[in-house]
CSV table of C-alpha atoms in Angstrom, one decimal:
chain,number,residue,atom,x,y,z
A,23,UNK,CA,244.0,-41.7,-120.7
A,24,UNK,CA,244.4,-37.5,-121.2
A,25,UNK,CA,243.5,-35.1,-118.1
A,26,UNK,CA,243.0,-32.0,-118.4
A,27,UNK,CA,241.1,-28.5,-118.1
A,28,UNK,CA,237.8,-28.4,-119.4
A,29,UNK,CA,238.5,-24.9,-121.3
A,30,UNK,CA,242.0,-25.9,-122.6
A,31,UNK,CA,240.6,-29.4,-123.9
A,32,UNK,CA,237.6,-26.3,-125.7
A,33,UNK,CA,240.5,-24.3,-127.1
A,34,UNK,CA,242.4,-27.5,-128.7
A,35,UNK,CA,239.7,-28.2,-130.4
A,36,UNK,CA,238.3,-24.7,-131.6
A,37,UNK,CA,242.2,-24.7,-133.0
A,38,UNK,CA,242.9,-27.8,-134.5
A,39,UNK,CA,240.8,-29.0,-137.1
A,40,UNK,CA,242.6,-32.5,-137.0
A,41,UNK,CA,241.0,-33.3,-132.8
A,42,UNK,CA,237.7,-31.4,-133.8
A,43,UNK,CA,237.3,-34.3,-136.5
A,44,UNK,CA,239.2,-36.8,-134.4
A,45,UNK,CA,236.4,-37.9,-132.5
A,46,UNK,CA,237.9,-36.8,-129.1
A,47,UNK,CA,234.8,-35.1,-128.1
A,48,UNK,CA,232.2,-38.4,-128.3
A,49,UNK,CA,235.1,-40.2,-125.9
A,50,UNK,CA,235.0,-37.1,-123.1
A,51,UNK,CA,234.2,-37.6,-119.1
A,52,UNK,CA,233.3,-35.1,-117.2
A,53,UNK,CA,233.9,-35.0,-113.7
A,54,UNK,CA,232.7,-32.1,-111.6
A,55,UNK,CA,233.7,-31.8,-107.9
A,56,UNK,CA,230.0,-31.5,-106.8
A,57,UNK,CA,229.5,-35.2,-108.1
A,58,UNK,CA,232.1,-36.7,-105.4
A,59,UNK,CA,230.8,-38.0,-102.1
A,60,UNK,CA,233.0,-36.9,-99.1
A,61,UNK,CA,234.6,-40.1,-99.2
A,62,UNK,CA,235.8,-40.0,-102.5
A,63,UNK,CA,236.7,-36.0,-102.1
A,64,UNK,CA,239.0,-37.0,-98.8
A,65,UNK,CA,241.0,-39.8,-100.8
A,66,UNK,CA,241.7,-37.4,-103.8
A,67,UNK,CA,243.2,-34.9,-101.6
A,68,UNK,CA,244.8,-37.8,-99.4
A,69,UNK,CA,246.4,-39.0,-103.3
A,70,UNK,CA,247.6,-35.5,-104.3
A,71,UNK,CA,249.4,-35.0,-100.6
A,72,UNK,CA,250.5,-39.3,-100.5
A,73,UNK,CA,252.7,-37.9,-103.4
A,74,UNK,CA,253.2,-34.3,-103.3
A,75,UNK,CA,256.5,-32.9,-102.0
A,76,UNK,CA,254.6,-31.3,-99.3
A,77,UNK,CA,257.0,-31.1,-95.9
A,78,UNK,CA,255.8,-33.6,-93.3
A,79,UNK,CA,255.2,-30.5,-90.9
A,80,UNK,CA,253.0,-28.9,-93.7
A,81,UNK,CA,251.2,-32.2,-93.9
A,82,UNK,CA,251.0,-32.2,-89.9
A,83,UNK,CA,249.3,-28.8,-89.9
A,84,UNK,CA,246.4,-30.2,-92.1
A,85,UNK,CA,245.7,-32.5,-89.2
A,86,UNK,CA,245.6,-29.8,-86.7
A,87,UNK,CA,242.0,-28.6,-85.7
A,88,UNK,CA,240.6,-31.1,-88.4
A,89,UNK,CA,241.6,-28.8,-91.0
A,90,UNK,CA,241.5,-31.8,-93.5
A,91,UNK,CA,237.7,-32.5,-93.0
A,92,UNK,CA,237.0,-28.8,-93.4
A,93,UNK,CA,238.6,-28.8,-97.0
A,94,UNK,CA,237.3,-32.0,-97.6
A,95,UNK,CA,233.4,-30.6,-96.8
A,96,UNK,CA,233.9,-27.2,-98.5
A,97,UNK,CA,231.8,-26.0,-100.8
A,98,UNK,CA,234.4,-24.5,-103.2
A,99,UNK,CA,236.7,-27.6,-103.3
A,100,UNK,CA,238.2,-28.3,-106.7
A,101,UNK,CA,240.8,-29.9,-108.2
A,102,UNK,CA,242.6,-26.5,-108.9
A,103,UNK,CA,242.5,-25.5,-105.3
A,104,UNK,CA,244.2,-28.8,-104.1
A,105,UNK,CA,246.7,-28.7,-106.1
A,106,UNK,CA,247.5,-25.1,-105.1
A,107,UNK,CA,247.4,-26.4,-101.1
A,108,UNK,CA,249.8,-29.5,-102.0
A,109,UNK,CA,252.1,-27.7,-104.3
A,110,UNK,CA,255.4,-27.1,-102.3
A,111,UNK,CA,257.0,-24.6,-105.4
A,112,UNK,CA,254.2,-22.2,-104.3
A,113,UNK,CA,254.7,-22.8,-100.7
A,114,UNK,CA,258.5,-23.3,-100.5
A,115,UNK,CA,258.8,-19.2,-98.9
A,116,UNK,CA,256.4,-19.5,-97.2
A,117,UNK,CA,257.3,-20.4,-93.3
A,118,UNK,CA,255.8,-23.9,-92.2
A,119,UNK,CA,253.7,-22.1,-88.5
A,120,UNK,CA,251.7,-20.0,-91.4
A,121,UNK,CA,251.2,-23.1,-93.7
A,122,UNK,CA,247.8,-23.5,-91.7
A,123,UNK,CA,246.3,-19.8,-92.0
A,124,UNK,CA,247.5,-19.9,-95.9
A,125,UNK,CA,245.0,-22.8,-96.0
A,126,UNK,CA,242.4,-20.8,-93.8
A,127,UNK,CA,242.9,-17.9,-96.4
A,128,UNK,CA,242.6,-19.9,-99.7
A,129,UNK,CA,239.1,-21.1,-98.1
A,130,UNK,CA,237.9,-18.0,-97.0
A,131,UNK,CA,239.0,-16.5,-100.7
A,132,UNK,CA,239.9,-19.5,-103.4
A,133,UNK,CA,239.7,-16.7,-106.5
A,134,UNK,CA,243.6,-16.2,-106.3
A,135,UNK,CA,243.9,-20.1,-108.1
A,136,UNK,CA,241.6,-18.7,-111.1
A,137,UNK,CA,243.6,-16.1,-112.1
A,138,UNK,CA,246.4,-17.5,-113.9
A,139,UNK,CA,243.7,-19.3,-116.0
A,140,UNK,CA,241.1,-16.2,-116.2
A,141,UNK,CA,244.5,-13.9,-117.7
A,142,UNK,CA,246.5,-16.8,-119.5
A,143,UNK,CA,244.8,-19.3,-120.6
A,144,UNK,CA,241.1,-18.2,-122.2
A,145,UNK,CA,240.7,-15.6,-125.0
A,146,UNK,CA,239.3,-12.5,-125.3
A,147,UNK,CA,236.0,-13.0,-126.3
A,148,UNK,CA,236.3,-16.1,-122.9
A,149,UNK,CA,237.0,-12.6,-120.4
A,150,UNK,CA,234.5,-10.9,-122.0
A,151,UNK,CA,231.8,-13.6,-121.4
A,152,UNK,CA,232.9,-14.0,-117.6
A,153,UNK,CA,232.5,-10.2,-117.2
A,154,UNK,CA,229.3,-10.2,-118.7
A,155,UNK,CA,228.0,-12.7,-116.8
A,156,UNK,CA,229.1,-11.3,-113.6
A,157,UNK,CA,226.9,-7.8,-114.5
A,158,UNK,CA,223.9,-10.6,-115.0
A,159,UNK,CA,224.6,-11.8,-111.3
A,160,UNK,CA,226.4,-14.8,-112.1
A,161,UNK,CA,223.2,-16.7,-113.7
A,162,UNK,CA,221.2,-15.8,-116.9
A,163,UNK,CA,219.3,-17.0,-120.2
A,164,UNK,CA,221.5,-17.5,-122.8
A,165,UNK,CA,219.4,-14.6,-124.8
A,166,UNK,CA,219.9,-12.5,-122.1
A,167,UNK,CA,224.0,-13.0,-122.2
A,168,UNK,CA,224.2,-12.4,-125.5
A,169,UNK,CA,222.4,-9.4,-125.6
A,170,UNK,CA,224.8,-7.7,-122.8
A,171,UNK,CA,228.1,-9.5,-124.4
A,172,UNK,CA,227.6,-7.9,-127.3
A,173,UNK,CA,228.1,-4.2,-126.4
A,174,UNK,CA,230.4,-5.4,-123.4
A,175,UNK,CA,232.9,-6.9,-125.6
A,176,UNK,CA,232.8,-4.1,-128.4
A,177,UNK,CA,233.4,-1.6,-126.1
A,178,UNK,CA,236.3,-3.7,-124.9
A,179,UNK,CA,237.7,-4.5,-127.9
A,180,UNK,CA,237.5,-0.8,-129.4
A,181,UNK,CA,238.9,0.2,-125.9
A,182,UNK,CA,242.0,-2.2,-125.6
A,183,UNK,CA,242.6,-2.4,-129.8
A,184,UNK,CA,242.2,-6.2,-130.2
A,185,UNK,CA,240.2,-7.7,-133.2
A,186,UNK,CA,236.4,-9.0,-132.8
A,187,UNK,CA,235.0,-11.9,-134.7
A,188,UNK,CA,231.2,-12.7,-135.9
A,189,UNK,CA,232.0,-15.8,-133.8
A,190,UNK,CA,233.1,-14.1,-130.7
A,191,UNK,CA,230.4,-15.2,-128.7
A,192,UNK,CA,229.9,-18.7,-129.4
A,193,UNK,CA,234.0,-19.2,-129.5
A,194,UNK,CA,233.9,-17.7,-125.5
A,195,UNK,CA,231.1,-19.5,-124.2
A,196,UNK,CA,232.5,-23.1,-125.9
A,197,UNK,CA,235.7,-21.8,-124.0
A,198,UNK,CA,234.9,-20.9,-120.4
A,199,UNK,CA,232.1,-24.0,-120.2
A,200,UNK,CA,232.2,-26.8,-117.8
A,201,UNK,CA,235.5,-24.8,-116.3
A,202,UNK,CA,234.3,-21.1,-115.3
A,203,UNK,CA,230.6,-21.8,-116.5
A,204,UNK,CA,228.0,-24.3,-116.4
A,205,UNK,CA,224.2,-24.9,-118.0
A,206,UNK,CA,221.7,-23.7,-116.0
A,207,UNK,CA,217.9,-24.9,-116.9
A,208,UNK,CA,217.0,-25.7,-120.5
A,209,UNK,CA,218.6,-22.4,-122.5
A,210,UNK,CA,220.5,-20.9,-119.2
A,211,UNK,CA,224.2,-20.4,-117.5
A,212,UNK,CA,225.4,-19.8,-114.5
A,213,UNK,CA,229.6,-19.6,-112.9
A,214,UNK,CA,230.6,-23.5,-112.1
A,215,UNK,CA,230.5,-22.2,-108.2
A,216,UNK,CA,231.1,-19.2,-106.3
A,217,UNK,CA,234.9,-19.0,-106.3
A,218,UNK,CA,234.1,-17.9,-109.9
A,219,UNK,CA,232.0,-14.9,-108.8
A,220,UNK,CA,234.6,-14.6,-105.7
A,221,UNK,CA,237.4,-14.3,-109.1
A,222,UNK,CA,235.4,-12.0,-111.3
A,223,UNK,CA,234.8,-9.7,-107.9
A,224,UNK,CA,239.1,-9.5,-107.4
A,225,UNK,CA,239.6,-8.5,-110.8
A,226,UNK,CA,236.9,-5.6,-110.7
A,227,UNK,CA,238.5,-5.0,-107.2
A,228,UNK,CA,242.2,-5.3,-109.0
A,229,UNK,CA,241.8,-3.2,-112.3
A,230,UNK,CA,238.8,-1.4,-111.3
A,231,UNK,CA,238.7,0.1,-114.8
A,232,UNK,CA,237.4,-3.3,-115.9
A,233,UNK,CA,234.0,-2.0,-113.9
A,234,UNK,CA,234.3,1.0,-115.9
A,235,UNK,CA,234.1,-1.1,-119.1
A,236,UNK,CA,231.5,-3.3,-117.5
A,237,UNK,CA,229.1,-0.1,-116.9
A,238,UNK,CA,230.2,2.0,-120.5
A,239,UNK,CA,229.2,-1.5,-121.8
A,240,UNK,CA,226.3,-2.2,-120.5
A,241,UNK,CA,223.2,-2.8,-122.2
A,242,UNK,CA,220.6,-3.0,-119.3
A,243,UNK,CA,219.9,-1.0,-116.3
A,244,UNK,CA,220.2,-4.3,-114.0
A,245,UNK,CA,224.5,-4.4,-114.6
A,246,UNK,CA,224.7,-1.0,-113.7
A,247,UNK,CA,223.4,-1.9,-110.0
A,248,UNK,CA,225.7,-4.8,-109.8
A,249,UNK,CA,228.6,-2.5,-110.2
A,250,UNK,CA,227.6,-0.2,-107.7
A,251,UNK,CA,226.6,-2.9,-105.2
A,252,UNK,CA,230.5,-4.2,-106.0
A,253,UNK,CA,231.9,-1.1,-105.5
A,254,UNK,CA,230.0,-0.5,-102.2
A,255,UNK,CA,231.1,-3.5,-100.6
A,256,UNK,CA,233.6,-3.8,-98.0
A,257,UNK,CA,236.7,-3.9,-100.6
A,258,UNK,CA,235.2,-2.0,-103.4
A,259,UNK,CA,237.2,1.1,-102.3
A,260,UNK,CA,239.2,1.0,-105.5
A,261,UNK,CA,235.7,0.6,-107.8
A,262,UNK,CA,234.5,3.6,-106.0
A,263,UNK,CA,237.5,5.8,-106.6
A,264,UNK,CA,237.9,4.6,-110.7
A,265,UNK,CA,234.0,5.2,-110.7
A,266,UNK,CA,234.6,9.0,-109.6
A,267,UNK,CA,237.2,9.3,-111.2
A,268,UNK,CA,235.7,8.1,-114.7
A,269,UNK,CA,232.3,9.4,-114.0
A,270,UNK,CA,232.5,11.6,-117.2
A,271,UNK,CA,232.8,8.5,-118.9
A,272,UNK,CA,230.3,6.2,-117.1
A,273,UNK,CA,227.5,8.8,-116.8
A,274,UNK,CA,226.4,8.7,-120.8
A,275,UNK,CA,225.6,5.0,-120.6
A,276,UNK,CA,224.0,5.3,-117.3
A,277,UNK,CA,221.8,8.1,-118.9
A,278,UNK,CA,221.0,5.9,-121.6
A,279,UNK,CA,219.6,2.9,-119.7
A,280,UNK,CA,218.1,5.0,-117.5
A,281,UNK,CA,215.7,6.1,-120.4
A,282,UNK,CA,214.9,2.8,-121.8
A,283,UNK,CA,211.5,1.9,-121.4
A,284,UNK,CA,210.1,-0.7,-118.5
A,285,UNK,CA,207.3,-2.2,-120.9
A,286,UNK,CA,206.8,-4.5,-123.3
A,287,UNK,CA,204.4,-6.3,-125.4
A,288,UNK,CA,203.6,-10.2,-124.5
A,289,UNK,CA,202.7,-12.8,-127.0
A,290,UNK,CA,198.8,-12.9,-127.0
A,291,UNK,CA,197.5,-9.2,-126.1
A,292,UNK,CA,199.6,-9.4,-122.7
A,293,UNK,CA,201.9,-6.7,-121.1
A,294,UNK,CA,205.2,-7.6,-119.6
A,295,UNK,CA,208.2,-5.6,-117.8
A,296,UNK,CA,211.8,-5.0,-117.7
A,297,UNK,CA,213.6,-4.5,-114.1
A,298,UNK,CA,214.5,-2.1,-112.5
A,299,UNK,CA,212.0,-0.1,-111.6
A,300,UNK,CA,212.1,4.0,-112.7
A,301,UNK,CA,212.4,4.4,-109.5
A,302,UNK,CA,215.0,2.4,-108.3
A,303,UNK,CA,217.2,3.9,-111.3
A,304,UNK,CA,216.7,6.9,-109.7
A,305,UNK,CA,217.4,6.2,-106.0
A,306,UNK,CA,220.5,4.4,-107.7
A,307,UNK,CA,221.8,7.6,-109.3
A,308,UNK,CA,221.3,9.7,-106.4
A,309,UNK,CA,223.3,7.5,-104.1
A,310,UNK,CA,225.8,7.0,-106.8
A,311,UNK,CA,226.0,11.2,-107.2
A,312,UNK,CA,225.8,11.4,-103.5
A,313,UNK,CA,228.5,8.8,-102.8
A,314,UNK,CA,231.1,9.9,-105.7
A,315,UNK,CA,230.5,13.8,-105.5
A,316,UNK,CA,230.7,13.3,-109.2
A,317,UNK,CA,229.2,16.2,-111.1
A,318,UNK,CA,228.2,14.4,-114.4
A,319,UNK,CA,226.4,12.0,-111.9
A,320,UNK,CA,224.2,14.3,-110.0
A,321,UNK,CA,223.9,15.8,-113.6
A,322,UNK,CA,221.1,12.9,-114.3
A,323,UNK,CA,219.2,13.4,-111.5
A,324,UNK,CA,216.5,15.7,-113.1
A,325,UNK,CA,216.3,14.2,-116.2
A,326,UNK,CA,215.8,10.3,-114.0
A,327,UNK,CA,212.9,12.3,-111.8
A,328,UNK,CA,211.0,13.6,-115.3
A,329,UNK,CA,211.3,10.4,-116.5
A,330,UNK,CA,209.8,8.8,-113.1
A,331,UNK,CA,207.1,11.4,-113.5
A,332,UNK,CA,206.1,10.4,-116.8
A,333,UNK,CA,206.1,6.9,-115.6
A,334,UNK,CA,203.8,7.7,-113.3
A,335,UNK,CA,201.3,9.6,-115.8
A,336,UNK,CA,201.3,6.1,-117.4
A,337,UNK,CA,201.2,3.6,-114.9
A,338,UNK,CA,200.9,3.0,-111.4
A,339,UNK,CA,204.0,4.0,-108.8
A,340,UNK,CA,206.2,1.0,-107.6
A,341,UNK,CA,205.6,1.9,-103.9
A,342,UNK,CA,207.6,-0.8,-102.0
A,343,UNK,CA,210.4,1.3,-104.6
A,344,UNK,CA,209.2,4.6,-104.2
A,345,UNK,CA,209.9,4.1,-100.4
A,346,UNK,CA,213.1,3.1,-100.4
A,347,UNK,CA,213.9,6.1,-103.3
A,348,UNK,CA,212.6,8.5,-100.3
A,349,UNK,CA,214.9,6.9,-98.0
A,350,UNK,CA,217.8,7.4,-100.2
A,351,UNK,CA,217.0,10.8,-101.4
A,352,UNK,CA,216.3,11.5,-97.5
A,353,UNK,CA,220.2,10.1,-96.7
A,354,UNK,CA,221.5,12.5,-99.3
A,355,UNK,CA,220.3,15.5,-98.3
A,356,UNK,CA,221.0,15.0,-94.7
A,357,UNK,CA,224.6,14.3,-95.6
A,358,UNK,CA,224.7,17.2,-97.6
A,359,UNK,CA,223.4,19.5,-94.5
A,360,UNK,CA,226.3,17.9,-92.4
A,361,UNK,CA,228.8,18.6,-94.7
């Protein structure tokens, strides 16, 4: 019997022809952490401590305050992340009194035990899936994904000089499934659990250019207000500052999207629409201009409010949005007049 990581096991076979015809794949189990009752959870942890070199005073401080039950319950829990909480070579500087709040923290914030796999161990085309995906919200149709990985990783790859192939997309997905992602629906993804978004979140936060990328590559209005809620967030002080700091390169693509139209023929003489509203895209680009004191932000302003106004020659206003773009133009200006 082999163990091992769902997207290694994917890249073995997208590289060796002899285990893609080898039959490996008919004779694959999945286990996923979600399919474990509590009981069965609590004696795989108990089996990776029972013969781990873990110090009997680390293994004390898991029955301190229950600690155990509360990994055992946790919604996050995966193999990964009890291996990284019974591994004495990762714990052996660590003093044994702040073995217990190392445990706290990797519960509060389990992304740190992705990373090796998210820079190491998938390709490319794998990253650029994940970040595309995260500018969906974590969850989309595969259509959807697609569409946005498709400018997403040519930006990247034009950016960061590696090669693109016609197969990029299906080669990433077939990499980060069942490990990073998951189906979702009949035709759908979505990350394997929220440790995934919590990952994709530290590496914006980390190499905040990567949110530059993930807005110059964007190909729907939506992803742009994903970055910026990331980069308002309590730690999304570095996304703000590359934002500013880039806006000459950002504020194009923001442009772009901001002109593309919200409707759409349906199938059978009906009318559908795309999200976000004209004038969200608008409230969204004053806050950002307001926020960054970026000049080639505040630049689109005018051009976002004649577009709203020809919106509204056309079809009705969005007023539940046309409120909140008040309020926000309304916070602007009395910032402004304070400083």
């Amino acid at each position: 019997m082999l163990t091992t990581r769902e997207h290694v096991f994917s890249q073995a076979l997208i590289r060796s022809e002899r285990m893609r015809n080898g039959g490996l794949d008919d004779l694959r189990v999945m286990l996923n952490m979600p399919s474990y009752t509590t009981m069965q959870r609590a004696r795989i942890l108990y089996n990776h401590l029972c013969f781990s070199d873990l110090p009997d005073a680390c293994r004390d401080e898991l029955l301190r305050d229950n600690l155990y039950m509360r990994i055992v319950k946790h919604e996050k829990l995966n193999p990964r992340l009890i291996e990284w909480l019974s591994s004495y070579r990762r714990l052996k500087q660590l003093p044994v009194e702040s073995y217990h709040g190392f445990v706290d923290s990797l519960l509060r914030d389990p992304s740190e035990i992705w990373h090796h796999a998210y820079e190491q161990e998938i390709s490319e085309a794998g990253r650029s899936v994940l970040l595309a995906i995260r500018t969906l919200g974590g969850k989309c149709d595969v259509r959807v994904l697609e569409g946005v990985f498709g400018p997403l990783h040519m930006h990247r790859a034009a950016r960061y000089k590696f090669s693109r192939r016609p197969e990029d997309f299906r080669v990433g997905i077939r990499e980060v499934m069942n490990s990073f992602i998951k189906p979702c629906g009949q035709d759908g993804f979505e990350v394997i659990d929220t440790s995934v978004l919590d990952l994709l979140n530290a590496v914006a936060r980390g190499a905040p250019d990567n949110a530059v990328d993930m807005i110059e590559g964007a190909a729907r209005f939506d992803q742009i207000e994903q970055i910026w809620s990331l980069a308002k967030a309590e730690r999304g002080g570095n996304i703000l500052a590359a934002l500013k700091r880039e806006s000459h390169r950002i504020a194009p693509s923001i442009a772009r999207l901001a002109r593309l139209r919200r409707r759409f023929d349906i199938e059978g003489g009906g009318v559908g629409y795309f999200s976000p509203t004209f004038e969200v895209r608008l409230a969204l680009i004053v806050e950002m201009a307001q926020r960054l004191g970026a000049p080639p932000i505040a630049a689109l302003i005018a051009p976002a409010y004649v577009l709203l106004l020809e919106e509204w020659g056309a079809e009705r206003p969005q007023i539940n949005d046309a409120i909140k773009l008040l309020r926000t133009m309304d916070a602007a200006v009395s910032e402004r007049r304070r400083v």
